[in-house]
mmCIF file of C-alpha atoms in Angstrom:
data_model
loop_
_atom_site.group_PDB
_atom_site.id
_atom_site.type_symbol
_atom_site.label_atom_id
_atom_site.label_comp_id
_atom_site.label_asym_id
_atom_site.label_seq_id
_atom_site.Cartn_x
_atom_site.Cartn_y
_atom_site.Cartn_z
ATOM 1 C CA UNK P 699 1.349 -10.609 19.826
ATOM 2 C CA UNK P 700 4.213 -11.061 17.367
ATOM 3 C CA UNK P 701 7.865 -10.117 17.505
ATOM 4 C CA UNK P 702 7.866 -8.325 14.151
ATOM 5 C CA UNK P 703 7.342 -4.743 13.036
ATOM 6 C CA UNK P 704 6.902 -2.996 9.691
ATOM 7 C CA UNK P 705 7.746 0.603 8.911
ATOM 8 C CA UNK P 706 6.480 1.997 5.622
ATOM 9 C CA UNK P 707 8.195 4.955 4.034
ATOM 10 C CA UNK P 708 4.813 6.569 3.448
ATOM 11 C CA UNK P 709 4.265 7.049 7.176
ATOM 12 C CA UNK P 710 2.585 3.862 8.396
ATOM 13 C CA UNK P 711 3.989 1.668 11.174
ATOM 14 C CA UNK P 712 2.748 -1.743 12.227
ATOM 15 C CA UNK P 713 3.714 -3.236 15.567
ATOM 16 C CA UNK P 714 2.988 -6.932 16.126
ATOM 17 C CA UNK P 715 3.086 -7.441 12.366
ATOM 18 C CA UNK P 716 2.129 -10.717 10.774
ATOM 19 C CA UNK P 717 3.201 -12.139 7.449
ATOM 20 C CA UNK P 718 -0.082 -10.980 5.893
ATOM 21 C CA UNK P 719 0.866 -7.391 6.813
ATOM 22 C CA UNK P 720 4.186 -7.803 5.001
ATOM 23 C CA UNK P 721 2.532 -9.308 1.909
ATOM 24 C CA UNK P 722 0.101 -6.374 1.942
ATOM 25 C CA UNK P 723 3.084 -3.989 2.103
ATOM 26 C CA UNK P 724 4.445 -5.616 -1.071
ATOM 27 C CA UNK P 725 1.102 -5.081 -2.797
ATOM 28 C CA UNK P 726 0.956 -1.482 -1.586
ATOM 29 C CA UNK P 727 4.466 -0.631 -2.752
ATOM 30 C CA UNK P 728 3.772 -2.155 -6.169
ATOM 31 C CA UNK P 729 0.764 0.170 -6.591
ATOM 32 C CA UNK P 730 2.443 3.338 -5.345
ATOM 33 C CA UNK P 731 3.330 6.046 -7.840
ATOM 34 C CA UNK P 732 6.293 7.253 -5.800
ATOM 35 C CA UNK P 733 9.333 5.511 -7.261
ATOM 36 C CA UNK P 734 11.230 6.107 -4.008
ATOM 37 C CA UNK P 735 8.817 4.082 -1.869
ATOM 38 C CA UNK P 736 10.379 1.716 0.643
ATOM 39 C CA UNK P 737 9.404 -0.392 3.643
ATOM 40 C CA UNK P 738 11.315 -2.154 6.393
ATOM 41 C CA UNK P 739 10.552 -5.370 8.253
ATOM 42 C CA UNK P 740 12.242 -5.944 11.582
ATOM 43 C CA UNK P 741 12.269 -8.171 14.619
ATOM 44 C CA UNK P 742 12.117 -6.645 18.086
ATOM 45 C CA UNK P 743 14.842 -8.904 19.540
ATOM 46 C CA UNK P 744 17.025 -9.784 16.565
ATOM 47 C CA UNK P 745 19.280 -7.389 14.702
ATOM 48 C CA UNK P 746 18.188 -8.292 11.182
ATOM 49 C CA UNK P 747 16.122 -6.010 8.942
ATOM 50 C CA UNK P 748 14.752 -6.401 5.423
ATOM 51 C CA UNK P 749 14.478 -3.147 3.486
ATOM 52 C CA UNK P 750 12.539 -3.385 0.239
ATOM 53 C CA UNK P 751 12.344 -0.602 -2.348
ATOM 54 C CA UNK P 752 9.782 -0.117 -5.111
ATOM 55 C CA UNK P 753 12.504 -0.712 -7.732
ATOM 56 C CA UNK P 754 12.897 -4.203 -6.164
ATOM 57 C CA UNK P 755 16.218 -3.400 -4.553
ATOM 58 C CA UNK P 756 16.337 -5.358 -1.316
ATOM 59 C CA UNK P 757 18.777 -4.783 1.521
ATOM 60 C CA UNK P 758 19.423 -7.263 4.280
ATOM 61 C CA UNK P 759 20.757 -5.281 7.208
ATOM 62 C CA UNK P 760 22.476 -7.130 10.023
ATOM 63 C CA UNK P 761 25.350 -7.056 12.479
ATOM 64 C CA UNK P 762 25.655 -6.179 16.125
ATOM 65 C CA UNK P 763 25.056 -2.510 15.337
ATOM 66 C CA UNK P 764 23.137 -3.146 12.123
ATOM 67 C CA UNK P 765 26.239 -1.881 10.368
ATOM 68 C CA UNK P 766 26.441 -4.547 7.658
ATOM 69 C CA UNK P 767 24.227 -5.037 4.647
ATOM 70 C CA UNK P 768 23.772 -7.151 1.565
ATOM 71 C CA UNK P 769 22.076 -5.579 -1.433
ATOM 72 C CA UNK P 770 20.398 -7.363 -4.329
ATOM 73 C CA UNK P 771 18.022 -6.328 -7.072
ATOM 74 C CA UNK P 772 15.228 -8.852 -7.286
ATOM 75 C CA UNK P 773 13.795 -9.895 -10.626
ATOM 76 C CA UNK P 774 10.189 -10.278 -9.507
ATOM 77 C CA UNK P 775 8.031 -9.544 -6.483
ATOM 78 C CA UNK P 776 7.530 -13.221 -5.693
ATOM 79 C CA UNK P 777 11.216 -13.327 -4.703
ATOM 80 C CA UNK P 778 10.591 -10.565 -2.171
ATOM 81 C CA UNK P 779 7.654 -12.536 -0.805
ATOM 82 C CA UNK P 780 9.843 -15.635 -0.462
ATOM 83 C CA UNK P 781 12.442 -13.693 1.523
ATOM 84 C CA UNK P 782 9.654 -12.250 3.676
ATOM 85 C CA UNK P 783 8.358 -15.769 4.414
ATOM 86 C CA UNK P 784 11.851 -16.821 5.429
ATOM 87 C CA UNK P 785 12.136 -13.730 7.619
ATOM 88 C CA UNK P 786 8.887 -14.483 9.426
ATOM 89 C CA UNK P 787 10.128 -18.057 9.924
ATOM 90 C CA UNK P 788 13.195 -16.521 11.606
ATOM 91 C CA UNK P 789 15.548 -18.110 9.077
ATOM 92 C CA UNK P 790 17.863 -15.109 9.471
ATOM 93 C CA UNK P 791 21.126 -16.874 8.631
ATOM 94 C CA UNK P 792 19.592 -18.746 5.718
ATOM 95 C CA UNK P 793 18.358 -15.443 4.271
ATOM 96 C CA UNK P 794 21.942 -14.214 4.206
ATOM 97 C CA UNK P 795 23.105 -17.359 2.421
ATOM 98 C CA UNK P 796 20.210 -17.244 -0.053
ATOM 99 C CA UNK P 797 21.010 -13.626 -0.920
ATOM 100 C CA UNK P 798 24.658 -14.512 -1.482
ATOM 101 C CA UNK P 799 23.657 -17.429 -3.735
ATOM 102 C CA UNK P 800 21.136 -15.262 -5.569
ATOM 103 C CA UNK P 801 23.780 -12.622 -6.188
ATOM 104 C CA UNK P 802 26.330 -15.192 -7.323
ATOM 105 C CA UNK P 803 23.875 -16.854 -9.724
ATOM 106 C CA UNK P 804 22.906 -13.481 -11.147
ATOM 107 C CA UNK P 805 26.470 -12.151 -11.130
ATOM 108 C CA UNK P 806 25.522 -9.303 -8.808
ATOM 109 C CA UNK P 807 28.231 -7.537 -6.876
ATOM 110 C CA UNK P 808 27.268 -7.394 -3.206
ATOM 111 C CA UNK P 809 28.463 -4.237 -1.445
#
């Protein structure tokens, strides 16, 4: 039993998700024809969520009421997979710092 869940915008939910489920979600979203496809990865006890869109926009949602978010546009899917690995390692604060560095290096304006 894991502490993670995945919700796919195309109507599939996975409780007790493992990293392989998240990597499969990346592969699925890459193959989907719907340009508005999205999936979320969450933790049942922590208030951090990754939201990944088909156009490689990634949101990191956090805060006591999940009322804060960082948004970046990734350059390749391997970057999404790296953030997913960090998420499943529960490196929640490091993810936030990595996104800020990524945005700074790519001159992206975070919301």
